Amino acid sequence: MKLKLIIILLSGAIFSSCNSTTLISNGGFSDVSLNVDSDKFEIKRLDELNYSGTAFWGIPQKTQNTKGIVVRFNGIELGRNGRLAPILSLIGYNAIFTTTIYSSLYSQGVDVPLFWSLLISVPISGALNNFAWSNSAMQSASWNVNQNLLLYNPDVDVFLNPKYEVKSSFTLWKQESWIKANVMGATLKAD
C-alpha cells in the first residue's frame, strides 16, 4: 500500500510542472542624462533580444564562452552560478542518498549491491539538486541576454531603461527560462 502511494506521488511530481511569467522594467532614466548634456549623446531603441537558459538537475547548460556583464541593470540577476557548485552538490546528495538507501536495505536483511542503491538515488538526488539550484536556468538566460547585448551593440556607451519579460518552466528534473529584453542605448557623440 505504501509503495503504491509513493509511486503515485512520485509520478505526479515527475509529470507536473510549474510555469511563471514576470515583467520587469526600470522606473527611472539612467544617470547619463544627469551627467551629460543631451546634445552630446544619441539615444536609440536597440533590437529586441530573446534568449533562453536551461538546467538539468540544477546544472546550467553551458552556452557561449564569452562573458558579458552590464553593470547596474535593475531587475535581472547579474551573477551566474557556474556549473561546478551544482555538480558538487549533486555528488554530495547522491553520496548521502546512496549510503542511506544501501544501509537501510542492509539493516532490513536485503543484500543489494551498492550499484543498485546508486541507481535508485540518482533521480532523487537530481530532483533535490534541481530544487536547491532552482534559479540556474534564469541566471543562464540573463547571462545570455547581457553578453549578447554587448556583442551586438559594441558602439553603445550606456544601456538605458531595460524592460524584460521572463517566462520560466520548472519540472522535477529540468528548468527552462526565456527572457525577452527591450533596451535603449545611448551613444556619446564625438566632440
CSV table of N, CA, C and O in Angstrom, one decimal, residues 81-164:
chain,number,residue,atom,x,y,z
A,81,ASN,N,25.5,31.2,-11.4
A,81,ASN,CA,26.1,30.1,-10.8
A,81,ASN,C,26.9,29.4,-11.9
A,81,ASN,O,26.4,29.2,-13.0
A,82,GLY,N,28.1,29.0,-11.6
A,82,GLY,CA,28.9,28.2,-12.5
A,82,GLY,C,28.3,26.8,-12.5
A,82,GLY,O,27.2,26.6,-11.9
A,83,ARG,N,28.9,25.9,-13.2
A,83,ARG,CA,28.5,24.5,-13.2
A,83,ARG,C,29.1,23.7,-12.1
A,83,ARG,O,28.6,22.7,-11.7
A,84,LEU,N,30.2,24.2,-11.5
A,84,LEU,CA,30.9,23.4,-10.5
A,84,LEU,C,30.1,23.2,-9.2
A,84,LEU,O,30.0,22.1,-8.8
A,85,ALA,N,29.6,24.3,-8.7
A,85,ALA,CA,28.9,24.2,-7.4
A,85,ALA,C,27.7,23.2,-7.5
A,85,ALA,O,27.5,22.4,-6.7
A,86,PRO,N,26.8,23.4,-8.6
A,86,PRO,CA,25.7,22.4,-8.7
A,86,PRO,C,26.1,21.0,-8.9
A,86,PRO,O,25.5,20.0,-8.4
A,87,ILE,N,27.3,20.8,-9.6
A,87,ILE,CA,27.8,19.4,-9.8
A,87,ILE,C,28.3,18.8,-8.5
A,87,ILE,O,28.0,17.7,-8.2
A,88,LEU,N,29.0,19.6,-7.7
A,88,LEU,CA,29.5,19.1,-6.4
A,88,LEU,C,28.3,18.8,-5.5
A,88,LEU,O,28.4,17.8,-4.7
A,89,SER,N,27.3,19.7,-5.5
A,89,SER,CA,26.2,19.4,-4.6
A,89,SER,C,25.4,18.2,-5.0
A,89,SER,O,25.0,17.4,-4.2
A,90,LEU,N,25.3,17.9,-6.3
A,90,LEU,CA,24.7,16.7,-6.8
A,90,LEU,C,25.5,15.5,-6.4
A,90,LEU,O,24.9,14.5,-5.9
A,91,ILE,N,26.8,15.5,-6.5
A,91,ILE,CA,27.6,14.4,-6.0
A,91,ILE,C,27.4,14.2,-4.5
A,91,ILE,O,27.3,13.0,-4.0
A,92,GLY,N,27.3,15.3,-3.7
A,92,GLY,CA,27.1,15.2,-2.3
A,92,GLY,C,25.8,14.5,-1.9
A,92,GLY,O,25.7,13.6,-1.1
A,93,TYR,N,24.7,15.1,-2.6
A,93,TYR,CA,23.4,14.5,-2.4
A,93,TYR,C,23.4,13.0,-2.7
A,93,TYR,O,22.8,12.2,-2.0
A,94,ASN,N,24.0,12.7,-3.9
A,94,ASN,CA,24.0,11.3,-4.3
A,94,ASN,C,24.7,10.4,-3.3
A,94,ASN,O,24.3,9.3,-3.1
A,95,ALA,N,25.8,10.9,-2.8
A,95,ALA,CA,26.6,10.1,-1.8
A,95,ALA,C,25.7,9.8,-0.6
A,95,ALA,O,25.7,8.7,0.0
A,96,ILE,N,25.0,10.9,-0.1
A,96,ILE,CA,24.2,10.7,1.1
A,96,ILE,C,23.1,9.8,0.8
A,96,ILE,O,22.8,8.8,1.6
A,97,PHE,N,22.3,9.9,-0.3
A,97,PHE,CA,21.2,9.0,-0.6
A,97,PHE,C,21.6,7.6,-0.9
A,97,PHE,O,21.0,6.7,-0.4
A,98,THR,N,22.7,7.4,-1.6
A,98,THR,CA,23.2,6.1,-1.9
A,98,THR,C,23.5,5.3,-0.6
A,98,THR,O,23.1,4.2,-0.4
A,99,THR,N,24.3,6.0,0.3
A,99,THR,CA,24.6,5.4,1.6
A,99,THR,C,23.4,5.1,2.4
A,99,THR,O,23.3,4.1,3.0
A,100,THR,N,22.5,6.1,2.5
A,100,THR,CA,21.2,5.9,3.3
A,100,THR,C,20.4,4.7,2.8
A,100,THR,O,20.0,3.9,3.5
A,101,ILE,N,20.2,4.6,1.4
A,101,ILE,CA,19.4,3.6,0.9
A,101,ILE,C,20.1,2.2,1.1
A,101,ILE,O,19.5,1.2,1.5
A,102,TYR,N,21.4,2.2,0.8
A,102,TYR,CA,22.1,0.9,1.0
A,102,TYR,C,22.1,0.4,2.4
A,102,TYR,O,21.8,-0.7,2.7
A,103,SER,N,22.4,1.3,3.4
A,103,SER,CA,22.4,0.9,4.8
A,103,SER,C,21.0,0.6,5.3
A,103,SER,O,20.8,-0.3,6.1
A,104,SER,N,20.0,1.3,4.8
A,104,SER,CA,18.6,0.9,5.2
A,104,SER,C,18.2,-0.5,4.7
A,104,SER,O,17.6,-1.2,5.4
A,105,LEU,N,18.5,-0.7,3.4
A,105,LEU,CA,18.2,-2.1,2.9
A,105,LEU,C,19.0,-3.2,3.6
A,105,LEU,O,18.5,-4.2,3.9
A,106,TYR,N,20.3,-2.9,3.9
A,106,TYR,CA,21.2,-3.8,4.5
A,106,TYR,C,20.7,-4.2,5.9
A,106,TYR,O,20.7,-5.3,6.4
A,107,SER,N,20.2,-3.1,6.6
A,107,SER,CA,19.7,-3.3,8.0
A,107,SER,C,18.4,-4.1,8.0
A,107,SER,O,18.1,-4.7,9.0
A,108,GLN,N,17.7,-4.2,6.9
A,108,GLN,CA,16.5,-5.0,6.8
A,108,GLN,C,16.7,-6.4,6.3
A,108,GLN,O,15.8,-7.1,6.0
A,109,GLY,N,18.0,-6.7,6.1
A,109,GLY,CA,18.4,-8.0,5.6
A,109,GLY,C,18.4,-8.2,4.1
A,109,GLY,O,18.5,-9.3,3.7
A,110,VAL,N,18.2,-7.1,3.4
A,110,VAL,CA,18.2,-7.2,1.9
A,110,VAL,C,19.6,-7.0,1.5
A,110,VAL,O,20.2,-5.9,1.7
A,111,ASP,N,20.1,-8.0,0.8
A,111,ASP,CA,21.5,-7.9,0.3
A,111,ASP,C,21.5,-7.4,-1.2
A,111,ASP,O,21.3,-8.1,-2.1
A,112,VAL,N,21.6,-6.1,-1.3
A,112,VAL,CA,21.6,-5.4,-2.6
A,112,VAL,C,22.9,-4.8,-2.9
A,112,VAL,O,23.5,-4.2,-2.1
A,113,PRO,N,23.4,-5.0,-4.2
A,113,PRO,CA,24.7,-4.4,-4.5
A,113,PRO,C,24.6,-2.9,-4.4
A,113,PRO,O,23.6,-2.3,-4.6
A,114,LEU,N,25.8,-2.3,-4.0
A,114,LEU,CA,25.8,-0.8,-3.9
A,114,LEU,C,25.4,-0.1,-5.2
A,114,LEU,O,24.8,1.0,-5.1
A,115,PHE,N,25.7,-0.7,-6.3
A,115,PHE,CA,25.4,-0.2,-7.6
A,115,PHE,C,23.9,0.1,-7.7
A,115,PHE,O,23.4,1.1,-8.2
A,116,TRP,N,23.0,-0.8,-7.2
A,116,TRP,CA,21.5,-0.6,-7.3
A,116,TRP,C,21.1,0.5,-6.4
A,116,TRP,O,20.2,1.3,-6.7
A,117,SER,N,21.7,0.7,-5.3
A,117,SER,CA,21.4,1.8,-4.4
A,117,SER,C,21.8,3.1,-5.1
A,117,SER,O,21.1,4.1,-5.0
A,118,LEU,N,22.9,3.1,-5.8
A,118,LEU,CA,23.3,4.3,-6.5
A,118,LEU,C,22.3,4.6,-7.6
A,118,LEU,O,21.9,5.8,-7.8
A,119,LEU,N,21.8,3.6,-8.4
A,119,LEU,CA,20.8,3.9,-9.4
A,119,LEU,C,19.5,4.4,-8.9
A,119,LEU,O,18.9,5.2,-9.5
A,120,ILE,N,19.1,3.9,-7.7
A,120,ILE,CA,17.9,4.4,-7.1
A,120,ILE,C,18.1,5.9,-6.6
A,120,ILE,O,17.2,6.7,-6.7
A,121,SER,N,19.3,6.2,-6.1
A,121,SER,CA,19.5,7.5,-5.5
A,121,SER,C,19.7,8.6,-6.6
A,121,SER,O,19.4,9.8,-6.3
A,122,VAL,N,20.1,8.3,-7.8
A,122,VAL,CA,20.4,9.3,-8.8
A,122,VAL,C,19.2,10.2,-9.1
A,122,VAL,O,19.4,11.4,-9.1
A,123,PRO,N,18.1,9.7,-9.4
A,123,PRO,CA,16.9,10.6,-9.8
A,123,PRO,C,16.5,11.4,-8.5
A,123,PRO,O,16.0,12.5,-8.7
A,124,ILE,N,16.6,10.8,-7.4
A,124,ILE,CA,16.2,11.5,-6.1
A,124,ILE,C,17.2,12.7,-5.9
A,124,ILE,O,16.7,13.8,-5.6
A,125,SER,N,18.4,12.4,-6.0
A,125,SER,CA,19.5,13.4,-5.9
A,125,SER,C,19.3,14.5,-6.9
A,125,SER,O,19.5,15.7,-6.6
A,126,GLY,N,19.0,14.1,-8.1
A,126,GLY,CA,18.8,15.1,-9.2
A,126,GLY,C,17.7,16.0,-9.0
A,126,GLY,O,17.8,17.3,-9.2
A,127,ALA,N,16.6,15.5,-8.5
A,127,ALA,CA,15.4,16.3,-8.1
A,127,ALA,C,15.7,17.3,-7.0
A,127,ALA,O,15.4,18.5,-7.1
A,128,LEU,N,16.4,16.8,-6.0
A,128,LEU,CA,16.7,17.7,-4.8
A,128,LEU,C,17.7,18.8,-5.2
A,128,LEU,O,17.5,19.9,-4.9
A,129,ASN,N,18.6,18.4,-6.1
A,129,ASN,CA,19.6,19.4,-6.6
A,129,ASN,C,18.9,20.5,-7.5
A,129,ASN,O,19.3,21.6,-7.4
A,130,ASN,N,18.0,20.0,-8.2
A,130,ASN,CA,17.2,20.9,-9.1
A,130,ASN,C,16.5,22.0,-8.3
A,130,ASN,O,16.4,23.1,-8.6
A,131,PHE,N,15.9,21.5,-7.1
A,131,PHE,CA,15.2,22.5,-6.2
A,131,PHE,C,16.2,23.4,-5.5
A,131,PHE,O,15.9,24.6,-5.3
A,132,ALA,N,17.3,22.8,-5.1
A,132,ALA,CA,18.4,23.6,-4.4
A,132,ALA,C,18.9,24.7,-5.4
A,132,ALA,O,19.2,25.8,-4.9
A,133,TRP,N,19.1,24.4,-6.6
A,133,TRP,CA,19.6,25.4,-7.6
A,133,TRP,C,18.5,25.8,-8.6
A,133,TRP,O,18.6,25.8,-9.8
A,134,SER,N,17.3,26.2,-8.0
A,134,SER,CA,16.2,26.5,-8.8
A,134,SER,C,16.3,27.7,-9.7
A,134,SER,O,15.4,27.9,-10.6
A,135,ASN,N,17.3,28.6,-9.5
A,135,ASN,CA,17.4,29.7,-10.4
A,135,ASN,C,18.5,29.6,-11.5
A,135,ASN,O,18.8,30.5,-12.1
A,136,SER,N,19.0,28.4,-11.6
A,136,SER,CA,20.1,28.2,-12.6
A,136,SER,C,19.7,28.6,-14.0
A,136,SER,O,20.5,29.2,-14.7
A,137,ALA,N,18.5,28.2,-14.5
A,137,ALA,CA,18.1,28.5,-15.9
A,137,ALA,C,17.9,30.0,-16.0
A,137,ALA,O,18.3,30.5,-17.1
A,138,MET,N,17.3,30.6,-15.0
A,138,MET,CA,17.1,32.1,-15.1
A,138,MET,C,18.4,32.8,-15.1
A,138,MET,O,18.6,33.8,-15.9
A,139,GLN,N,19.3,32.4,-14.3
A,139,GLN,CA,20.6,33.1,-14.3
A,139,GLN,C,21.4,32.9,-15.7
A,139,GLN,O,22.0,33.8,-16.2
A,140,SER,N,21.2,31.7,-16.2
A,140,SER,CA,21.9,31.4,-17.5
A,140,SER,C,21.2,32.2,-18.6
A,140,SER,O,21.9,32.8,-19.5
A,141,ALA,N,19.9,32.4,-18.6
A,141,ALA,CA,19.2,33.2,-19.6
A,141,ALA,C,19.6,34.7,-19.5
A,141,ALA,O,19.9,35.3,-20.5
A,142,SER,N,19.7,35.2,-18.3
A,142,SER,CA,20.1,36.6,-18.1
A,142,SER,C,21.5,36.8,-18.5
A,142,SER,O,21.9,37.9,-19.0
A,143,TRP,N,22.4,35.9,-18.2
A,143,TRP,CA,23.8,36.0,-18.7
A,143,TRP,C,23.8,36.0,-20.2
A,143,TRP,O,24.6,36.8,-20.8
A,144,ASN,N,23.0,35.2,-20.9
A,144,ASN,CA,23.0,35.2,-22.3
A,144,ASN,C,22.5,36.6,-22.9
A,144,ASN,O,23.0,37.1,-23.9
A,145,VAL,N,21.5,37.1,-22.2
A,145,VAL,CA,21.0,38.5,-22.6
A,145,VAL,C,22.1,39.5,-22.5
A,145,VAL,O,22.3,40.3,-23.4
A,146,ASN,N,22.7,39.6,-21.4
A,146,ASN,CA,23.7,40.6,-21.1
A,146,ASN,C,24.9,40.4,-22.1
A,146,ASN,O,25.4,41.4,-22.6
A,147,GLN,N,25.4,39.2,-22.3
A,147,GLN,CA,26.6,39.0,-23.2
A,147,GLN,C,26.2,39.4,-24.6
A,147,GLN,O,27.0,40.0,-25.3
A,148,ASN,N,25.0,39.0,-25.1
A,148,ASN,CA,24.6,39.3,-26.4
A,148,ASN,C,24.3,40.8,-26.6
A,148,ASN,O,24.4,41.3,-27.7
A,149,LEU,N,23.8,41.4,-25.6
A,149,LEU,CA,23.6,42.9,-25.6
A,149,LEU,C,24.9,43.6,-25.9
A,149,LEU,O,24.9,44.5,-26.7
A,150,LEU,N,26.0,43.2,-25.3
A,150,LEU,CA,27.3,43.8,-25.5
A,150,LEU,C,27.9,43.3,-26.9
A,150,LEU,O,28.5,44.2,-27.6
A,151,LEU,N,27.7,42.1,-27.3
A,151,LEU,CA,28.2,41.6,-28.5
A,151,LEU,C,27.6,42.3,-29.7
A,151,LEU,O,28.3,42.6,-30.7
A,152,TYR,N,26.3,42.5,-29.7
A,152,TYR,CA,25.6,43.0,-30.9
A,152,TYR,C,25.5,44.6,-30.9
A,152,TYR,O,25.0,45.1,-31.8
A,153,ASN,N,26.0,45.2,-29.8
A,153,ASN,CA,25.9,46.7,-29.7
A,153,ASN,C,27.2,47.2,-29.2
A,153,ASN,O,27.3,47.9,-28.2
A,154,PRO,N,28.3,47.0,-30.0
A,154,PRO,CA,29.6,47.5,-29.5
A,154,PRO,C,29.7,49.0,-29.5
A,154,PRO,O,30.6,49.5,-28.8
A,155,ASP,N,28.9,49.7,-30.2
A,155,ASP,CA,29.0,51.2,-30.3
A,155,ASP,C,28.3,51.9,-29.2
A,155,ASP,O,28.4,53.1,-29.0
A,156,VAL,N,27.4,51.1,-28.4
A,156,VAL,CA,26.6,51.8,-27.3
A,156,VAL,C,27.5,52.0,-26.1
A,156,VAL,O,28.2,51.1,-25.7
A,157,ASP,N,27.5,53.2,-25.6
A,157,ASP,CA,28.2,53.5,-24.4
A,157,ASP,C,27.5,53.2,-23.1
A,157,ASP,O,28.1,52.8,-22.1
A,158,VAL,N,26.2,53.5,-23.1
A,158,VAL,CA,25.3,53.2,-21.9
A,158,VAL,C,24.0,52.6,-22.3
A,158,VAL,O,23.4,53.0,-23.2
A,159,PHE,N,23.6,51.5,-21.6
A,159,PHE,CA,22.4,50.9,-21.8
A,159,PHE,C,21.3,51.5,-20.8
A,159,PHE,O,21.6,51.6,-19.6
A,160,LEU,N,20.2,51.8,-21.4
A,160,LEU,CA,19.2,52.5,-20.6
A,160,LEU,C,17.8,51.8,-20.5
A,160,LEU,O,17.5,51.1,-21.5
A,161,ASN,N,17.1,52.0,-19.5
A,161,ASN,CA,15.7,51.7,-19.3
A,161,ASN,C,15.4,50.3,-19.8
A,161,ASN,O,14.5,50.1,-20.7
A,162,PRO,N,15.9,49.2,-19.3
A,162,PRO,CA,15.6,47.9,-19.7
A,162,PRO,C,14.2,47.5,-19.3
A,162,PRO,O,13.7,47.9,-18.3
A,163,LYS,N,13.6,46.7,-20.2
A,163,LYS,CA,12.3,46.2,-19.9
A,163,LYS,C,12.3,44.7,-20.3
A,163,LYS,O,12.7,44.4,-21.4
A,164,TYR,N,12.0,43.8,-19.4
A,164,TYR,CA,12.1,42.4,-19.5
A,164,TYR,C,10.8,41.7,-19.4
A,164,TYR,O,9.9,42.1,-18.7
